[in-house]
Tab-separated table of C-alpha atoms in Angstrom:
chain	number	residue	atom	x	y	z
A	161	MET	CA	101.296	-34.565	-21.516
A	162	LYS	CA	98.908	-31.627	-21.131
A	163	LYS	CA	101.666	-29.130	-21.879
A	164	LEU	CA	102.655	-31.140	-24.945
A	165	GLU	CA	99.047	-31.078	-26.114
A	166	ASN	CA	98.848	-27.313	-25.588
A	167	TYR	CA	102.095	-26.883	-27.526
A	168	ARG	CA	100.623	-28.966	-30.344
A	169	ARG	CA	97.449	-26.858	-30.400
A	170	GLY	CA	99.514	-23.689	-30.562
A	171	LEU	CA	101.594	-25.174	-33.357
A	172	ILE	CA	98.480	-26.004	-35.391
A	173	ASP	CA	96.843	-22.621	-34.725
A	174	GLY	CA	100.074	-20.903	-35.723
A	175	ILE	CA	100.220	-22.469	-39.191
A	176	PRO	CA	97.741	-20.019	-40.815
A	177	ILE	CA	99.616	-17.162	-39.162
A	178	ALA	CA	102.914	-18.488	-40.514
A	179	LEU	CA	101.497	-18.602	-44.032
A	180	GLY	CA	100.235	-15.045	-43.723
A	181	TYR	CA	103.538	-13.905	-42.248
A	182	PHE	CA	105.434	-15.523	-45.095
A	183	ALA	CA	103.435	-13.602	-47.680
A	184	VAL	CA	103.637	-10.256	-45.888
A	185	SER	CA	107.305	-10.444	-44.881
A	186	PHE	CA	108.082	-11.291	-48.490
A	187	THR	CA	107.373	-7.639	-49.310
A	188	LEU	CA	109.653	-6.497	-46.471
A	189	GLY	CA	112.458	-8.520	-48.024
A	190	ILE	CA	111.867	-6.784	-51.334
A	191	ARG	CA	111.764	-3.412	-49.600
A	192	GLY	CA	115.028	-4.194	-47.829
A	193	GLY	CA	116.691	-4.801	-51.178
A	194	ASP	CA	115.399	-1.441	-52.402
A	195	VAL	CA	117.226	0.390	-49.603
A	196	GLY	CA	120.456	-1.533	-50.079
A	197	LEU	CA	120.202	-4.480	-47.680
A	198	LYS	CA	121.359	-7.967	-48.614
A	199	TRP	CA	118.772	-10.727	-48.267
A	200	TYR	CA	120.466	-12.122	-45.164
A	201	GLN	CA	120.531	-8.676	-43.545
A	202	SER	CA	116.796	-8.294	-44.099
A	203	ALA	CA	116.246	-11.805	-42.720
A	204	LEU	CA	118.289	-10.959	-39.612
A	205	MET	CA	116.157	-7.868	-39.067
A	206	SER	CA	113.030	-10.032	-39.171
A	207	ALA	CA	114.572	-12.565	-36.795
A	208	LEU	CA	115.203	-9.828	-34.212
A	209	ASN	CA	112.115	-7.693	-34.766
A	210	TYR	CA	108.734	-9.361	-35.259
A	211	THR	CA	106.764	-6.314	-36.404
A	212	SER	CA	105.825	-5.251	-39.894
A	213	ALA	CA	105.206	-1.610	-38.963
A	214	GLY	CA	108.453	-1.356	-37.004
A	215	GLN	CA	110.501	-2.898	-39.794
A	216	ALA	CA	108.851	-0.768	-42.460
A	217	ALA	CA	109.627	2.371	-40.440
A	218	SER	CA	113.216	1.255	-39.910
A	219	LEU	CA	113.686	0.683	-43.625
A	220	SER	CA	112.302	4.146	-44.404
A	221	ILE	CA	114.643	5.747	-41.875
A	222	LEU	CA	117.525	3.746	-43.306
A	223	GLU	CA	116.654	4.912	-46.809
A	224	GLU	CA	116.658	8.540	-45.654
A	225	GLY	CA	119.994	8.175	-43.861
A	226	GLY	CA	118.553	8.433	-40.356
A	227	SER	CA	120.529	7.751	-37.182
A	228	TYR	CA	120.528	4.717	-34.901
A	229	VAL	CA	118.762	6.817	-32.263
A	230	GLU	CA	115.903	7.485	-34.672
A	231	GLN	CA	115.712	3.776	-35.416
A	232	ILE	CA	115.516	2.879	-31.736
A	233	ILE	CA	112.948	5.532	-30.809
A	234	SER	CA	110.667	4.822	-33.762
A	235	THR	CA	110.732	1.072	-33.121
A	236	LEU	CA	110.045	1.603	-29.407
A	237	VAL	CA	107.100	3.945	-30.028
A	238	ILE	CA	105.519	1.797	-32.741
A	239	ASN	CA	105.817	-1.382	-30.688
A	240	LEU	CA	104.712	-0.059	-27.290
A	241	ARG	CA	101.333	-1.667	-27.874
A	242	TYR	CA	102.988	-5.056	-27.336
A	243	LEU	CA	103.640	-4.018	-23.746
A	244	LEU	CA	99.897	-3.607	-23.306
A	245	MET	CA	99.216	-6.925	-25.014
A	246	SER	CA	101.715	-8.644	-22.738
A	247	ALA	CA	99.973	-7.159	-19.714
A	248	ALA	CA	96.640	-8.480	-20.986
A	249	LEU	CA	98.123	-11.966	-21.460
A	250	THR	CA	99.567	-11.887	-17.947
A	251	ILE	CA	96.046	-11.719	-16.540
A	252	LYS	CA	95.229	-15.015	-18.251
A	253	LEU	CA	98.265	-16.819	-16.814
A	254	SER	CA	98.295	-18.755	-13.588
A	255	PRO	CA	100.119	-16.838	-10.818
A	256	LYS	CA	102.329	-19.927	-10.455
A	257	GLU	CA	103.889	-19.533	-13.915
A	258	LYS	CA	107.625	-18.848	-13.715
A	259	THR	CA	109.264	-15.640	-14.964
A	260	GLY	CA	111.286	-17.555	-17.562
A	261	LYS	CA	108.156	-18.808	-19.326
A	262	ARG	CA	106.603	-15.347	-19.225
A	263	MET	CA	109.707	-13.858	-20.845
A	264	LEU	CA	109.732	-16.572	-23.491
A	265	MET	CA	106.127	-15.728	-24.351
A	266	GLY	CA	107.045	-12.054	-24.555
A	267	ILE	CA	109.481	-12.647	-27.417
A	268	GLY	CA	106.655	-13.560	-29.760
A	269	VAL	CA	103.810	-11.256	-28.697
A	270	THR	CA	102.604	-10.108	-32.104
A	271	ASP	CA	99.143	-8.882	-33.060
A	272	GLU	CA	98.127	-12.254	-34.462
A	273	ILE	CA	99.639	-14.486	-31.793
A	274	PHE	CA	98.070	-12.233	-29.173
A	275	GLY	CA	94.754	-12.598	-30.985
A	276	ILE	CA	94.707	-16.399	-30.781
A	277	ALA	CA	96.194	-16.519	-27.270
A	278	ILE	CA	93.745	-14.082	-25.691
A	279	ALA	CA	90.874	-16.186	-27.032
A	280	GLN	CA	92.053	-19.286	-25.132
A	281	ASN	CA	90.522	-20.476	-21.904
A	282	THR	CA	91.964	-19.220	-18.618
A	283	PRO	CA	94.510	-20.076	-17.300
A	284	LEU	CA	96.582	-19.808	-20.468
A	285	ASP	CA	99.425	-22.306	-20.816
A	286	PRO	CA	102.624	-20.564	-22.049
A	287	MET	CA	103.356	-23.665	-24.130
A	288	TYR	CA	100.419	-22.731	-26.360
A	289	ASN	CA	102.165	-19.473	-27.253
A	290	VAL	CA	105.490	-21.237	-27.681
A	291	GLY	CA	103.855	-23.658	-30.099
A	292	ALA	CA	102.413	-20.814	-32.184
A	293	MET	CA	105.753	-18.990	-32.131
A	294	SER	CA	107.601	-22.135	-33.243
A	295	VAL	CA	105.929	-22.032	-36.634
A	296	ALA	CA	104.887	-18.379	-37.044
A	297	CYS	CA	108.261	-16.756	-36.338
A	298	PRO	CA	110.241	-18.919	-38.802
A	299	GLY	CA	107.561	-18.166	-41.394
A	300	TRP	CA	108.210	-14.447	-40.904
A	301	VAL	CA	111.985	-14.832	-41.295
A	302	LEU	CA	111.838	-17.195	-44.268
A	303	GLY	CA	109.411	-14.922	-46.103
A	304	THR	CA	111.743	-11.964	-45.650
A	305	ALA	CA	114.737	-13.955	-46.876
A	306	LEU	CA	112.945	-15.185	-49.991
A	307	GLY	CA	111.593	-11.697	-50.680
A	308	GLY	CA	115.103	-10.318	-50.556
A	309	ILE	CA	116.326	-12.971	-52.975
A	310	MET	CA	113.437	-12.564	-55.411
A	311	GLY	CA	113.096	-8.794	-55.097
A	312	GLU	CA	114.639	-8.032	-58.455
A	313	ILE	CA	112.508	-10.587	-60.293
A	314	LEU	CA	108.909	-9.994	-59.198
A	315	PRO	CA	106.954	-7.030	-60.618
A	316	SER	CA	105.833	-4.291	-58.226
A	317	VAL	CA	102.137	-5.096	-58.764
A	318	VAL	CA	102.629	-8.433	-56.998
A	319	THR	CA	104.263	-6.928	-53.916
A	320	SER	CA	101.577	-4.246	-53.698
A	321	SER	CA	98.823	-6.868	-53.592
A	322	LEU	CA	100.583	-8.730	-50.773
A	323	SER	CA	101.023	-5.645	-48.587
A	324	ILE	CA	97.492	-5.803	-47.109
A	325	ALA	CA	97.707	-9.463	-46.080
A	326	LEU	CA	98.677	-8.777	-42.460
A	327	TYR	CA	95.758	-6.419	-41.845
A	328	ALA	CA	93.273	-8.750	-43.526
A	329	MET	CA	94.496	-11.598	-41.323
A	330	PHE	CA	94.124	-9.528	-38.158
A	331	LEU	CA	90.544	-8.684	-39.114
A	332	ALA	CA	89.868	-12.389	-39.517
A	333	ILE	CA	91.093	-12.876	-35.945
A	334	ILE	CA	89.095	-10.108	-34.246
A	335	ILE	CA	85.798	-10.538	-36.102
A	336	PRO	CA	84.771	-13.894	-34.480
A	337	PRO	CA	85.105	-12.652	-30.847
A	338	ALA	CA	83.443	-9.377	-31.846
A	339	ARG	CA	80.423	-11.320	-33.106
A	340	GLU	CA	80.154	-13.184	-29.800
A	341	ASN	CA	80.696	-10.209	-27.468
A	342	MET	CA	78.893	-6.907	-28.049
A	343	VAL	CA	81.359	-5.023	-25.836
A	344	VAL	CA	84.265	-6.168	-28.006
A	345	ALA	CA	82.327	-5.302	-31.153
A	346	ALA	CA	81.519	-1.823	-29.840
A	347	LEU	CA	85.160	-1.192	-28.886
A	348	VAL	CA	86.329	-2.259	-32.331
A	349	VAL	CA	83.925	0.166	-34.011
A	350	ILE	CA	84.786	3.003	-31.603
A	351	SER	CA	88.509	2.456	-32.142
A	352	MET	CA	88.028	2.667	-35.915
A	353	VAL	CA	86.044	5.900	-35.628
A	354	LEU	CA	88.555	7.495	-33.269
A	355	SER	CA	91.461	6.398	-35.428
A	356	PHE	CA	89.810	8.084	-38.410
A	357	LEU	CA	89.217	11.270	-36.400
A	358	PHE	CA	92.866	11.311	-35.377
A	359	THR	CA	93.784	11.660	-39.045
A	360	ARG	CA	91.289	14.496	-39.646
A	361	ILE	CA	91.460	16.721	-36.569
A	362	PRO	CA	94.294	19.251	-37.145
A	363	PHE	CA	96.003	19.163	-33.739
A	364	LEU	CA	95.801	15.336	-33.621
A	365	SER	CA	96.795	14.505	-37.193
A	366	GLY	CA	100.436	15.347	-36.466
A	367	ILE	CA	100.749	12.591	-33.846
A	368	SER	CA	102.785	9.604	-35.021
A	369	THR	CA	100.990	6.382	-35.932
A	370	GLY	CA	102.587	4.440	-33.096
A	371	MET	CA	101.590	7.047	-30.512
A	372	LYS	CA	98.024	7.098	-31.826
A	373	VAL	CA	97.835	3.350	-31.280
A	374	ILE	CA	99.111	3.736	-27.708
A	375	ILE	CA	96.716	6.577	-26.838
A	376	LEU	CA	93.655	4.804	-28.234
A	377	THR	CA	94.587	1.448	-26.734
A	378	VAL	CA	95.180	2.837	-23.242
A	379	ALA	CA	92.079	5.030	-23.303
A	380	LEU	CA	89.693	2.385	-24.630
A	381	SER	CA	91.135	-0.367	-22.438
A	382	ALA	CA	90.802	1.810	-19.349
A	383	LEU	CA	87.206	2.743	-20.172
A	384	ALA	CA	86.272	-0.873	-20.925
A	385	ALA	CA	87.920	-2.084	-17.702
A	386	TYR	CA	86.043	0.542	-15.684
A	387	PHE	CA	82.584	0.151	-17.206
A	388	PHE	CA	82.729	-3.552	-18.143
A	389	PRO	CA	85.030	-5.284	-15.626
A	390	ILE	CA	85.672	-8.993	-16.123
A	391	GLU	CA	85.228	-11.158	-13.067
A	392	GLU	CA	88.176	-13.325	-12.122
A	393	ASP	CA	87.943	-16.736	-13.743
A	394	GLU	CA	87.179	-19.644	-11.395
A	395	SER	CA	90.170	-21.570	-12.766
A	396	ILE	CA	92.466	-18.702	-11.742
A	397	LYS	CA	90.966	-18.710	-8.233
A	398	GLU	CA	91.646	-22.447	-7.990
A	399	ALA	CA	95.223	-21.945	-9.190
A	400	GLU	CA	95.809	-19.292	-6.507
A	401	ALA	CA	94.416	-21.547	-3.773
């Protein structure tokens, strides 16, 4: 019953994410039509690749006639941050959790689902993530499909206004924990400053966006772990006993 309750909580917490995903992926569906994809092809891309940045890059490469190798490398580089997020979520899991459940969680590690999962009490129940994925992922796919269908009808001003929805939603997720924890707040500010500097310093500005995310995430995470280590949660100790 506890796992069912955790699944239900994840399902409820995933509803706002699903709504945001629907709006944002709508623009990806429109973009897919612009580069020659059918609505169902764009929807299939969203079903296999839950990342706005990765899909946007793939569509740009497709538009420019790029190769499959370029598609694979760009998607891998842009989405490497999910490897780090998965590692962070692993720390919150009980050591007794099976590999199958961990892999199932890994399918839907997005910025937003990571945001709500990392804020949960330790140990994290994988069913919470599965619940959030059950509603958020279909929202992403359905939005892309509808965007592809409606792409030729809606004016460009509408799609432009929807393009910032994902980033606004992520800010809404990170602001509450940042207000409660000064270390988190400081890291958020530092990451913004460094990200800005990466676009201004000549020898750094040429680094790809995905690689910048990886460099900053690894560096800041390592520094935070060294200077502000988190003691192992008592519930984890009990689970290991």
